[in-house]
mmCIF file with all atom_site columns, C-alpha atoms in Angstrom:
data_model
loop_
_atom_site.group_PDB
_atom_site.id
_atom_site.type_symbol
_atom_site.label_atom_id
_atom_site.label_alt_id
_atom_site.label_comp_id
_atom_site.label_asym_id
_atom_site.label_entity_id
_atom_site.label_seq_id
_atom_site.pdbx_PDB_ins_code
_atom_site.Cartn_x
_atom_site.Cartn_y
_atom_site.Cartn_z
_atom_site.occupancy
_atom_site.B_iso_or_equiv
_atom_site.pdbx_formal_charge
_atom_site.auth_seq_id
_atom_site.auth_comp_id
_atom_site.auth_asym_id
_atom_site.auth_atom_id
_atom_site.pdbx_PDB_model_num
ATOM 1   C CA . UNK A 1 1   ? 16.620  148.469 207.291 1.00 74.00 ? 1   UNK A CA 1
ATOM 2   C CA . UNK A 1 2   ? 12.850  148.284 208.401 1.00 83.00 ? 2   UNK A CA 1
ATOM 3   C CA . UNK A 1 3   ? 11.672  146.018 211.413 1.00 91.00 ? 3   UNK A CA 1
ATOM 4   C CA . UNK A 1 4   ? 9.096   145.254 208.687 1.00 96.00 ? 4   UNK A CA 1
ATOM 5   C CA . UNK A 1 5   ? 8.932   145.191 205.025 1.00 96.00 ? 5   UNK A CA 1
ATOM 6   C CA . UNK A 1 6   ? 5.667   144.860 202.608 1.00 95.00 ? 6   UNK A CA 1
ATOM 7   C CA . UNK A 1 7   ? 5.310   144.741 198.829 1.00 88.00 ? 7   UNK A CA 1
ATOM 8   C CA . UNK A 1 8   ? 4.401   148.717 198.583 1.00 79.00 ? 8   UNK A CA 1
ATOM 9   C CA . UNK A 1 9   ? 1.367   148.282 196.274 1.00 85.00 ? 9   UNK A CA 1
ATOM 10  C CA . UNK A 1 10  ? -0.876  149.594 195.266 1.00 93.00 ? 10  UNK A CA 1
ATOM 11  C CA . UNK A 1 11  ? -2.771  146.120 193.976 1.00 95.00 ? 11  UNK A CA 1
ATOM 12  C CA . UNK A 1 12  ? -5.425  146.909 191.319 1.00 97.00 ? 12  UNK A CA 1
ATOM 13  C CA . UNK A 1 13  ? -7.146  143.761 190.247 1.00 97.00 ? 13  UNK A CA 1
ATOM 14  C CA . UNK A 1 14  ? -10.457 142.921 189.128 1.00 97.00 ? 14  UNK A CA 1
ATOM 15  C CA . UNK A 1 15  ? -13.603 141.176 190.996 1.00 98.00 ? 15  UNK A CA 1
ATOM 16  C CA . UNK A 1 16  ? -12.759 137.286 191.211 1.00 98.00 ? 16  UNK A CA 1
ATOM 17  C CA . UNK A 1 17  ? -8.884  137.729 190.778 1.00 98.00 ? 17  UNK A CA 1
ATOM 18  C CA . UNK A 1 18  ? -6.224  136.483 193.146 1.00 98.00 ? 18  UNK A CA 1
ATOM 19  C CA . UNK A 1 19  ? -4.044  138.498 195.094 1.00 97.00 ? 19  UNK A CA 1
ATOM 20  C CA . UNK A 1 20  ? -0.992  137.652 197.136 1.00 96.00 ? 20  UNK A CA 1
ATOM 21  C CA . UNK A 1 21  ? 0.684   139.732 199.712 1.00 96.00 ? 21  UNK A CA 1
ATOM 22  C CA . UNK A 1 22  ? 4.432   138.854 200.680 1.00 95.00 ? 22  UNK A CA 1
ATOM 23  C CA . UNK A 1 23  ? 5.964   141.019 203.604 1.00 96.00 ? 23  UNK A CA 1
ATOM 24  C CA . UNK A 1 24  ? 9.424   140.241 205.654 1.00 97.00 ? 24  UNK A CA 1
ATOM 25  C CA . UNK A 1 25  ? 10.918  140.889 209.205 1.00 96.00 ? 25  UNK A CA 1
ATOM 26  C CA . UNK A 1 26  ? 14.290  141.617 210.619 1.00 93.00 ? 26  UNK A CA 1
ATOM 27  C CA . UNK A 1 27  ? 14.006  140.267 213.842 1.00 87.00 ? 27  UNK A CA 1
ATOM 28  C CA . UNK A 1 28  ? 14.166  136.602 214.576 1.00 85.00 ? 28  UNK A CA 1
ATOM 29  C CA . UNK A 1 29  ? 13.117  136.815 217.726 1.00 86.00 ? 29  UNK A CA 1
ATOM 30  C CA . UNK A 1 30  ? 9.516   137.883 216.704 1.00 87.00 ? 30  UNK A CA 1
ATOM 31  C CA . UNK A 1 31  ? 7.202   135.081 218.307 1.00 85.00 ? 31  UNK A CA 1
ATOM 32  C CA . UNK A 1 32  ? 3.199   136.164 217.050 1.00 89.00 ? 32  UNK A CA 1
ATOM 33  C CA . UNK A 1 33  ? 2.583   137.598 213.509 1.00 93.00 ? 33  UNK A CA 1
ATOM 34  C CA . UNK A 1 34  ? -0.805  139.104 212.120 1.00 94.00 ? 34  UNK A CA 1
ATOM 35  C CA . UNK A 1 35  ? -2.517  140.332 208.909 1.00 96.00 ? 35  UNK A CA 1
ATOM 36  C CA . UNK A 1 36  ? -4.718  143.642 209.897 1.00 96.00 ? 36  UNK A CA 1
ATOM 37  C CA . UNK A 1 37  ? -6.678  145.523 208.060 1.00 97.00 ? 37  UNK A CA 1
ATOM 38  C CA . UNK A 1 38  ? -7.549  148.846 207.502 1.00 97.00 ? 38  UNK A CA 1
ATOM 39  C CA . UNK A 1 39  ? -10.417 150.957 206.004 1.00 96.00 ? 39  UNK A CA 1
ATOM 40  C CA . UNK A 1 40  ? -9.330  154.221 204.625 1.00 92.00 ? 40  UNK A CA 1
ATOM 41  C CA . UNK A 1 41  ? -9.124  156.604 208.072 1.00 86.00 ? 41  UNK A CA 1
ATOM 42  C CA . UNK A 1 42  ? -10.672 154.098 209.932 1.00 93.00 ? 42  UNK A CA 1
ATOM 43  C CA . UNK A 1 43  ? -8.843  151.767 212.844 1.00 95.00 ? 43  UNK A CA 1
ATOM 44  C CA . UNK A 1 44  ? -6.737  148.579 212.180 1.00 95.00 ? 44  UNK A CA 1
ATOM 45  C CA . UNK A 1 45  ? -8.938  145.412 212.564 1.00 94.00 ? 45  UNK A CA 1
ATOM 46  C CA . UNK A 1 46  ? -7.406  142.316 213.098 1.00 92.00 ? 46  UNK A CA 1
ATOM 47  C CA . UNK A 1 47  ? -8.093  139.904 210.274 1.00 95.00 ? 47  UNK A CA 1
ATOM 48  C CA . UNK A 1 48  ? -5.897  136.932 210.962 1.00 93.00 ? 48  UNK A CA 1
ATOM 49  C CA . UNK A 1 49  ? -3.599  135.764 212.901 1.00 91.00 ? 49  UNK A CA 1
ATOM 50  C CA . UNK A 1 50  ? -0.413  133.443 211.395 1.00 93.00 ? 50  UNK A CA 1
ATOM 51  C CA . UNK A 1 51  ? 0.782   130.403 212.230 1.00 88.00 ? 51  UNK A CA 1
ATOM 52  C CA . UNK A 1 52  ? 3.646   128.180 211.370 1.00 87.00 ? 52  UNK A CA 1
ATOM 53  C CA . UNK A 1 53  ? 1.364   125.781 209.705 1.00 87.00 ? 53  UNK A CA 1
ATOM 54  C CA . UNK A 1 54  ? -0.161  128.211 208.094 1.00 88.00 ? 54  UNK A CA 1
ATOM 55  C CA . UNK A 1 55  ? -4.043  128.616 208.517 1.00 92.00 ? 55  UNK A CA 1
ATOM 56  C CA . UNK A 1 56  ? -7.236  129.443 206.572 1.00 94.00 ? 56  UNK A CA 1
ATOM 57  C CA . UNK A 1 57  ? -10.023 131.545 206.877 1.00 94.00 ? 57  UNK A CA 1
ATOM 58  C CA . UNK A 1 58  ? -12.603 131.653 204.542 1.00 96.00 ? 58  UNK A CA 1
ATOM 59  C CA . UNK A 1 59  ? -11.096 132.986 200.988 1.00 98.00 ? 59  UNK A CA 1
ATOM 60  C CA . UNK A 1 60  ? -7.915  134.131 203.177 1.00 98.00 ? 60  UNK A CA 1
ATOM 61  C CA . UNK A 1 61  ? -4.974  132.061 203.599 1.00 97.00 ? 61  UNK A CA 1
ATOM 62  C CA . UNK A 1 62  ? -2.217  132.926 205.287 1.00 97.00 ? 62  UNK A CA 1
ATOM 63  C CA . UNK A 1 63  ? 1.865   131.644 205.931 1.00 96.00 ? 63  UNK A CA 1
ATOM 64  C CA . UNK A 1 64  ? 4.349   131.767 207.939 1.00 96.00 ? 64  UNK A CA 1
ATOM 65  C CA . UNK A 1 65  ? 8.360   130.836 207.103 1.00 94.00 ? 65  UNK A CA 1
ATOM 66  C CA . UNK A 1 66  ? 9.947   131.399 210.191 1.00 93.00 ? 66  UNK A CA 1
ATOM 67  C CA . UNK A 1 67  ? 13.555  130.134 208.488 1.00 93.00 ? 67  UNK A CA 1
ATOM 68  C CA . UNK A 1 68  ? 13.446  132.794 205.889 1.00 94.00 ? 68  UNK A CA 1
ATOM 69  C CA . UNK A 1 69  ? 11.400  135.371 208.281 1.00 95.00 ? 69  UNK A CA 1
ATOM 70  C CA . UNK A 1 70  ? 8.414   135.639 205.578 1.00 95.00 ? 70  UNK A CA 1
ATOM 71  C CA . UNK A 1 71  ? 4.796   136.197 206.063 1.00 96.00 ? 71  UNK A CA 1
ATOM 72  C CA . UNK A 1 72  ? 1.970   135.603 203.332 1.00 96.00 ? 72  UNK A CA 1
ATOM 73  C CA . UNK A 1 73  ? -1.550  136.927 202.651 1.00 97.00 ? 73  UNK A CA 1
ATOM 74  C CA . UNK A 1 74  ? -3.557  135.036 199.526 1.00 97.00 ? 74  UNK A CA 1
ATOM 75  C CA . UNK A 1 75  ? -6.487  136.480 198.818 1.00 98.00 ? 75  UNK A CA 1
ATOM 76  C CA . UNK A 1 76  ? -8.923  133.882 196.447 1.00 98.00 ? 76  UNK A CA 1
ATOM 77  C CA . UNK A 1 77  ? -11.695 135.177 194.535 1.00 98.00 ? 77  UNK A CA 1
ATOM 78  C CA . UNK A 1 78  ? -11.327 138.978 195.369 1.00 98.00 ? 78  UNK A CA 1
ATOM 79  C CA . UNK A 1 79  ? -14.666 141.137 196.218 1.00 98.00 ? 79  UNK A CA 1
ATOM 80  C CA . UNK A 1 80  ? -15.202 144.666 195.917 1.00 98.00 ? 80  UNK A CA 1
ATOM 81  C CA . UNK A 1 81  ? -15.544 144.367 199.562 1.00 97.00 ? 81  UNK A CA 1
ATOM 82  C CA . UNK A 1 82  ? -11.646 143.429 200.346 1.00 98.00 ? 82  UNK A CA 1
ATOM 83  C CA . UNK A 1 83  ? -10.535 146.805 199.072 1.00 98.00 ? 83  UNK A CA 1
ATOM 84  C CA . UNK A 1 84  ? -8.439  148.039 201.838 1.00 97.00 ? 84  UNK A CA 1
ATOM 85  C CA . UNK A 1 85  ? -5.258  148.723 203.302 1.00 97.00 ? 85  UNK A CA 1
ATOM 86  C CA . UNK A 1 86  ? -3.401  145.046 204.518 1.00 97.00 ? 86  UNK A CA 1
ATOM 87  C CA . UNK A 1 87  ? -1.014  145.235 207.246 1.00 97.00 ? 87  UNK A CA 1
ATOM 88  C CA . UNK A 1 88  ? 1.643   142.913 208.128 1.00 97.00 ? 88  UNK A CA 1
ATOM 89  C CA . UNK A 1 89  ? 2.347   143.021 211.886 1.00 95.00 ? 89  UNK A CA 1
ATOM 90  C CA . UNK A 1 90  ? 4.727   141.351 214.185 1.00 94.00 ? 90  UNK A CA 1
ATOM 91  C CA . UNK A 1 91  ? 5.205   140.724 217.474 1.00 90.00 ? 91  UNK A CA 1
ATOM 92  C CA . UNK A 1 92  ? 7.653   139.641 220.533 1.00 81.00 ? 92  UNK A CA 1
ATOM 93  C CA . UNK A 1 93  ? 5.416   138.274 223.350 1.00 70.00 ? 93  UNK A CA 1
ATOM 94  C CA . UNK A 1 94  ? 3.509   140.854 225.127 1.00 65.00 ? 94  UNK A CA 1
ATOM 95  C CA . UNK A 1 95  ? 5.129   143.682 223.478 1.00 78.00 ? 95  UNK A CA 1
ATOM 96  C CA . UNK A 1 96  ? 4.644   146.274 220.818 1.00 87.00 ? 96  UNK A CA 1
ATOM 97  C CA . UNK A 1 97  ? 2.733   145.397 217.388 1.00 91.00 ? 97  UNK A CA 1
ATOM 98  C CA . UNK A 1 98  ? 5.522   146.129 214.955 1.00 94.00 ? 98  UNK A CA 1
ATOM 99  C CA . UNK A 1 99  ? 3.142   147.013 211.579 1.00 96.00 ? 99  UNK A CA 1
ATOM 100 C CA . UNK A 1 100 ? 4.531   146.913 208.384 1.00 96.00 ? 100 UNK A CA 1
ATOM 101 C CA . UNK A 1 101 ? 3.559   150.269 206.015 1.00 95.00 ? 101 UNK A CA 1
ATOM 102 C CA . UNK A 1 102 ? 0.916   148.772 204.554 1.00 96.00 ? 102 UNK A CA 1
ATOM 103 C CA . UNK A 1 103 ? 0.172   147.532 201.078 1.00 96.00 ? 103 UNK A CA 1
ATOM 104 C CA . UNK A 1 104 ? -3.048  149.195 199.597 1.00 96.00 ? 104 UNK A CA 1
ATOM 105 C CA . UNK A 1 105 ? -5.719  146.795 197.920 1.00 97.00 ? 105 UNK A CA 1
ATOM 106 C CA . UNK A 1 106 ? -8.224  148.042 194.859 1.00 97.00 ? 106 UNK A CA 1
ATOM 107 C CA . UNK A 1 107 ? -10.841 145.702 193.408 1.00 98.00 ? 107 UNK A CA 1
ATOM 108 C CA . UNK A 1 108 ? -12.920 146.963 190.553 1.00 97.00 ? 108 UNK A CA 1
ATOM 109 C CA . UNK A 1 109 ? -15.948 145.656 188.907 1.00 94.00 ? 109 UNK A CA 1
ATOM 110 C CA . UNK B 2 1   ? -19.684 144.272 224.949 1.00 64.00 ? 1   UNK B CA 1
ATOM 111 C CA . UNK B 2 2   ? -18.193 148.021 224.594 1.00 76.00 ? 2   UNK B CA 1
ATOM 112 C CA . UNK B 2 3   ? -15.187 148.462 222.574 1.00 93.00 ? 3   UNK B CA 1
ATOM 113 C CA . UNK B 2 4   ? -12.395 150.784 222.977 1.00 96.00 ? 4   UNK B CA 1
ATOM 114 C CA . UNK B 2 5   ? -13.448 154.045 222.425 1.00 97.00 ? 5   UNK B CA 1
ATOM 115 C CA . UNK B 2 6   ? -11.437 157.575 222.326 1.00 98.00 ? 6   UNK B CA 1
ATOM 116 C CA . UNK B 2 7   ? -12.144 161.001 222.479 1.00 98.00 ? 7   UNK B CA 1
ATOM 117 C CA . UNK B 2 8   ? -12.037 163.498 220.900 1.00 98.00 ? 8   UNK B CA 1
ATOM 118 C CA . UNK B 2 9   ? -12.571 161.937 217.333 1.00 97.00 ? 9   UNK B CA 1
ATOM 119 C CA . UNK B 2 10  ? -10.862 165.219 215.740 1.00 96.00 ? 10  UNK B CA 1
ATOM 120 C CA . UNK B 2 11  ? -8.303  168.061 217.011 1.00 96.00 ? 11  UNK B CA 1
ATOM 121 C CA . UNK B 2 12  ? -6.680  171.446 215.364 1.00 98.00 ? 12  UNK B CA 1
ATOM 122 C CA . UNK B 2 13  ? -3.916  172.297 217.564 1.00 98.00 ? 13  UNK B CA 1
ATOM 123 C CA . UNK B 2 14  ? -1.372  175.299 216.850 1.00 98.00 ? 14  UNK B CA 1
ATOM 124 C CA . UNK B 2 15  ? 2.671   174.333 216.892 1.00 98.00 ? 15  UNK B CA 1
ATOM 125 C CA . UNK B 2 16  ? 3.244   174.905 220.586 1.00 98.00 ? 16  UNK B CA 1
ATOM 126 C CA . UNK B 2 17  ? 0.363   173.716 222.142 1.00 98.00 ? 17  UNK B CA 1
ATOM 127 C CA . UNK B 2 18  ? -0.192  171.081 224.296 1.00 98.00 ? 18  UNK B CA 1
ATOM 128 C CA . UNK B 2 19  ? -2.525  168.175 223.930 1.00 98.00 ? 19  UNK B CA 1
ATOM 129 C CA . UNK B 2 20  ? -4.340  165.818 226.227 1.00 98.00 ? 20  UNK B CA 1
ATOM 130 C CA . UNK B 2 21  ? -5.774  162.415 224.171 1.00 98.00 ? 21  UNK B CA 1
ATOM 131 C CA . UNK B 2 22  ? -7.981  160.410 226.219 1.00 98.00 ? 22  UNK B CA 1
ATOM 132 C CA . UNK B 2 23  ? -8.731  156.471 225.918 1.00 98.00 ? 23  UNK B CA 1
ATOM 133 C CA . UNK B 2 24  ? -11.159 153.731 227.820 1.00 98.00 ? 24  UNK B CA 1
ATOM 134 C CA . UNK B 2 25  ? -10.403 150.096 227.158 1.00 96.00 ? 25  UNK B CA 1
ATOM 135 C CA . UNK B 2 26  ? -12.509 147.467 226.000 1.00 94.00 ? 26  UNK B CA 1
ATOM 136 C CA . UNK B 2 27  ? -14.139 146.430 229.021 1.00 93.00 ? 27  UNK B CA 1
ATOM 137 C CA . UNK B 2 28  ? -12.205 143.273 231.047 1.00 90.00 ? 28  UNK B CA 1
ATOM 138 C CA . UNK B 2 29  ? -8.645  144.918 229.810 1.00 92.00 ? 29  UNK B CA 1
ATOM 139 C CA . UNK B 2 30  ? -6.124  146.088 231.758 1.00 92.00 ? 30  UNK B CA 1
ATOM 140 C CA . UNK B 2 31  ? -3.384  146.621 229.180 1.00 93.00 ? 31  UNK B CA 1
ATOM 141 C CA . UNK B 2 32  ? -3.224  150.476 226.793 1.00 95.00 ? 32  UNK B CA 1
ATOM 142 C CA . UNK B 2 33  ? -0.952  150.745 224.031 1.00 95.00 ? 33  UNK B CA 1
ATOM 143 C CA . UNK B 2 34  ? -0.708  153.888 221.991 1.00 97.00 ? 34  UNK B CA 1
ATOM 144 C CA . UNK B 2 35  ? 0.474   153.970 218.573 1.00 97.00 ? 35  UNK B CA 1
ATOM 145 C CA . UNK B 2 36  ? 0.705   157.038 216.140 1.00 98.00 ? 36  UNK B CA 1
ATOM 146 C CA . UNK B 2 37  ? -0.046  156.841 212.487 1.00 97.00 ? 37  UNK B CA 1
ATOM 147 C CA . UNK B 2 38  ? 1.001   159.213 209.978 1.00 96.00 ? 38  UNK B CA 1
ATOM 148 C CA . UNK B 2 39  ? -0.230  159.823 206.719 1.00 93.00 ? 39  UNK B CA 1
ATOM 149 C CA . UNK B 2 40  ? 0.660   156.818 204.242 1.00 91.00 ? 40  UNK B CA 1
ATOM 150 C CA . UNK B 2 41  ? 2.275   154.764 207.490 1.00 94.00 ? 41  UNK B CA 1
ATOM 151 C CA . UNK B 2 42  ? 2.103   151.956 209.300 1.00 95.00 ? 42  UNK B CA 1
ATOM 152 C CA . UNK B 2 43  ? 0.944   152.580 212.928 1.00 97.00 ? 43  UNK B CA 1
ATOM 153 C CA . UNK B 2 44  ? 4.041   153.177 214.900 1.00 96.00 ? 44  UNK B CA 1
ATOM 154 C CA . UNK B 2 45  ? 4.345   152.162 219.007 1.00 95.00 ? 45  UNK B CA 1
ATOM 155 C CA . UNK B 2 46  ? 4.261   155.078 221.308 1.00 97.00 ? 46  UNK B CA 1
ATOM 156 C CA . UNK B 2 47  ? 4.369   153.502 224.645 1.00 96.00 ? 47  UNK B CA 1
ATOM 157 C CA . UNK B 2 48  ? 2.170   150.461 226.652 1.00 94.00 ? 48  UNK B CA 1
ATOM 158 C CA . UNK B 2 49  ? 1.046   151.217 230.024 1.00 95.00 ? 49  UNK B CA 1
ATOM 159 C CA . UNK B 2 50  ? 0.189   148.442 232.734 1.00 93.00 ? 50  UNK B CA 1
ATOM 160 C CA . UNK B 2 51  ? -1.244  148.831 236.013 1.00 92.00 ? 51  UNK B CA 1
ATOM 161 C CA . UNK B 2 52  ? -0.664  152.372 236.451 1.00 95.00 ? 52  UNK B CA 1
ATOM 162 C CA . UNK B 2 53  ? 2.773   152.101 234.756 1.00 95.00 ? 53  UNK B CA 1
ATOM 163 C CA . UNK B 2 54  ? 4.894   152.559 231.626 1.00 95.00 ? 54  UNK B CA 1
ATOM 164 C CA . UNK B 2 55  ? 6.287   149.223 230.816 1.00 92.00 ? 55  UNK B CA 1
ATOM 165 C CA . UNK B 2 56  ? 7.547   149.870 227.208 1.00 92.00 ? 56  UNK B CA 1
ATOM 166 C CA . UNK B 2 57  ? 8.191   152.749 224.966 1.00 95.00 ? 57  UNK B CA 1
ATOM 167 C CA . UNK B 2 58  ? 8.575   153.444 221.569 1.00 94.00 ? 58  UNK B CA 1
ATOM 168 C CA . UNK B 2 59  ? 10.726  155.695 219.605 1.00 94.00 ? 59  UNK B CA 1
ATOM 169 C CA . UNK B 2 60  ? 9.330   158.971 220.710 1.00 97.00 ? 60  UNK B CA 1
ATOM 170 C CA . UNK B 2 61  ? 10.780  161.813 222.553 1.00 97.00 ? 61  UNK B CA 1
ATOM 171 C CA . UNK B 2 62  ? 9.715   163.051 225.749 1.00 97.00 ? 62  UNK B CA 1
ATOM 172 C CA . UNK B 2 63  ? 7.424   165.628 224.610 1.00 98.00 ? 63  UNK B CA 1
ATOM 173 C CA . UNK B 2 64  ? 4.971   162.267 224.436 1.00 98.00 ? 64  UNK B CA 1
ATOM 174 C CA . UNK B 2 65  ? 3.688   161.379 227.965 1.00 98.00 ? 65  UNK B CA 1
ATOM 175 C CA . UNK B 2 66  ? 1.218   159.359 229.353 1.00 97.00 ? 66  UNK B CA 1
ATOM 176 C CA . UNK B 2 67  ? -0.973  158.141 232.272 1.00 97.00 ? 67  UNK B CA 1
ATOM 177 C CA . UNK B 2 68  ? -3.184  155.197 233.018 1.00 98.00 ? 68  UNK B CA 1
ATOM 178 C CA . UNK B 2 69  ? -6.010  155.557 235.463 1.00 97.00 ? 69  UNK B CA 1
ATOM 179 C CA . UNK B 2 70  ? -7.169  152.900 238.572 1.00 97.00 ? 70  UNK B CA 1
ATOM 180 C CA . UNK B 2 71  ? -10.057 151.928 235.864 1.00 95.00 ? 71  UNK B CA 1
ATOM 181 C CA . UNK B 2 72  ? -7.499  151.012 233.080 1.00 96.00 ? 72  UNK B CA 1
ATOM 182 C CA . UNK B 2 73  ? -8.306  154.336 231.117 1.00 97.00 ? 73  UNK B CA 1
ATOM 183 C CA . UNK B 2 74  ? -5.227  156.582 229.815 1.00 98.00 ? 74  UNK B CA 1
ATOM 184 C CA . UNK B 2 75  ? -4.115  159.418 228.423 1.00 98.00 ? 75  UNK B CA 1
ATOM 185 C CA . UNK B 2 76  ? -1.695  160.663 225.851 1.00 98.00 ? 76  UNK B CA 1
ATOM 186 C CA . UNK B 2 77  ? -0.065  163.814 226.364 1.00 98.00 ? 77  UNK B CA 1
ATOM 187 C CA . UNK B 2 78  ? 1.695   165.663 223.304 1.00 98.00 ? 78  UNK B CA 1
ATOM 188 C CA . UNK B 2 79  ? 3.677   168.753 224.839 1.00 98.00 ? 79  UNK B CA 1
ATOM 189 C CA . UNK B 2 80  ? 5.197   171.561 222.372 1.00 98.00 ? 80  UNK B CA 1
ATOM 190 C CA . UNK B 2 81  ? 3.362   170.249 219.301 1.00 98.00 ? 81  UNK B CA 1
ATOM 191 C CA . UNK B 2 82  ? 5.141   170.123 215.951 1.00 98.00 ? 82  UNK B CA 1
ATOM 192 C CA . UNK B 2 83  ? 3.601   170.187 212.531 1.00 98.00 ? 83  UNK B CA 1
ATOM 193 C CA . UNK B 2 84  ? 5.284   166.681 212.256 1.00 97.00 ? 84  UNK B CA 1
ATOM 194 C CA . UNK B 2 85  ? 2.703   165.204 215.196 1.00 98.00 ? 85  UNK B CA 1
ATOM 195 C CA . UNK B 2 86  ? -0.145  165.757 212.992 1.00 98.00 ? 86  UNK B CA 1
ATOM 196 C CA . UNK B 2 87  ? -1.546  162.123 212.735 1.00 97.00 ? 87  UNK B CA 1
ATOM 197 C CA . UNK B 2 88  ? -4.070  159.559 213.975 1.00 97.00 ? 88  UNK B CA 1
ATOM 198 C CA . UNK B 2 89  ? -3.413  158.586 217.097 1.00 98.00 ? 89  UNK B CA 1
ATOM 199 C CA . UNK B 2 90  ? -4.727  155.074 217.859 1.00 98.00 ? 90  UNK B CA 1
ATOM 200 C CA . UNK B 2 91  ? -5.257  153.254 221.546 1.00 97.00 ? 91  UNK B CA 1
ATOM 201 C CA . UNK B 2 92  ? -5.506  149.636 221.872 1.00 95.00 ? 92  UNK B CA 1
ATOM 202 C CA . UNK B 2 93  ? -6.160  147.578 224.505 1.00 94.00 ? 93  UNK B CA 1
ATOM 203 C CA . UNK B 2 94  ? -5.102  143.930 225.735 1.00 89.00 ? 94  UNK B CA 1
ATOM 204 C CA . UNK B 2 95  ? -5.390  141.655 228.651 1.00 86.00 ? 95  UNK B CA 1
ATOM 205 C CA . UNK B 2 96  ? -2.001  140.921 230.075 1.00 76.00 ? 96  UNK B CA 1
ATOM 206 C CA . UNK B 2 97  ? -2.745  137.243 230.959 1.00 71.00 ? 97  UNK B CA 1
ATOM 207 C CA . UNK B 2 98  ? -4.470  136.604 227.613 1.00 69.00 ? 98  UNK B CA 1
ATOM 208 C CA . UNK B 2 99  ? -1.275  134.608 225.848 1.00 63.00 ? 99  UNK B CA 1
ATOM 209 C CA . UNK B 2 100 ? -2.877  135.452 222.223 1.00 64.00 ? 100 UNK B CA 1
ATOM 210 C CA . UNK B 2 101 ? -1.803  139.035 222.888 1.00 68.00 ? 101 UNK B CA 1
ATOM 211 C CA . UNK B 2 102 ? -4.902  140.288 220.581 1.00 80.00 ? 102 UNK B CA 1
ATOM 212 C CA . UNK B 2 103 ? -4.784  143.732 220.698 1.00 87.00 ? 103 UNK B CA 1
ATOM 213 C CA . UNK B 2 104 ? -7.965  145.774 220.127 1.00 91.00 ? 104 UNK B CA 1
ATOM 214 C CA . UNK B 2 105 ? -8.389  148.855 218.577 1.00 95.00 ? 105 UNK B CA 1
ATOM 215 C CA . UNK B 2 106 ? -9.860  152.026 219.302 1.00 97.00 ? 106 UNK B CA 1
ATOM 216 C CA . UNK B 2 107 ? -11.293 154.255 216.218 1.00 96.00 ? 107 UNK B CA 1
ATOM 217 C CA . UNK B 2 108 ? -8.565  156.976 217.035 1.00 97.00 ? 108 UNK B CA 1
ATOM 218 C CA . UNK B 2 109 ? -8.083  160.525 217.181 1.00 98.00 ? 109 UNK B CA 1
ATOM 219 C CA . UNK B 2 110 ? -7.139  163.086 214.101 1.00 97.00 ? 110 UNK B CA 1
ATOM 220 C CA . UNK B 2 111 ? -4.550  165.488 215.040 1.00 98.00 ? 111 UNK B CA 1
ATOM 221 C CA . UNK B 2 112 ? -4.147  167.899 213.008 1.00 98.00 ? 112 UNK B CA 1
ATOM 222 C CA . UNK B 2 113 ? -1.378  170.670 214.040 1.00 98.00 ? 113 UNK B CA 1
ATOM 223 C CA . UNK B 2 114 ? -1.245  173.926 211.817 1.00 97.00 ? 114 UNK B CA 1
#
C-alpha cells in the first residue's frame, strides 16, 4: 500500500465550479500535512499547510481527519488559473516529504 | 532573497554514463533534500543533507550519492545511468530550526537518459 494515496483524476470542471480532492495516508506517525501545487514541467509549490482544526485560504479549504488518516482540499469558484496538479504531502517531524501521485485539475471556460 | 537554484536545467546522457547535478539552497537555509520525479508520478525522496552529512535516505540504490559543501550547496551524483533514471530531479532546502519544516523547491533538472 502506498504511503499517500490520492484520487487519480483528472478532474475537468467549468469555471466557477467547486471541486474536492481526497487523500489518505498510511503512517499514523505523520505529523505535518500539506497540499502542494505543481504546474506543468515546474517545481512543486506549497499551496497550504493542513491543520487538525481545518483551515481556509481564500477559495481554498483544507481538512484533516487524523483518526481516519484522511486529508481533503476544497476549491470553490474555480478559476482557469487553478488548472494544475495538486499533490498531497505528509511528513514526520523534520524528515522527508512523502508525496502522493497527484491529481490533475483542468478548469475550462 | 535568492531562492533555490539548480543547474543544469536540462541534461541528456547515455546509459552507463555518470551525471552530477547541483543545487544552491535558499539564502539562510542549511538543509538540502533531493527528490526524483518520474513522469506522471509525485516526487520521491532520495536523500537529505545537513552539516555536510547524509541524514536520511530514501529507497534508492548506491548509484545515487551526494555531497553537501560548507556553504550548504549540494551535489547529486548518479553513476551507471539507466533509462529509468530519466526524470525531473528536484532540490529542496529548509532550515533545521524551522519547526514548520517547510521545504522550498528549486526549478529542477530534467535528465534524459538515452
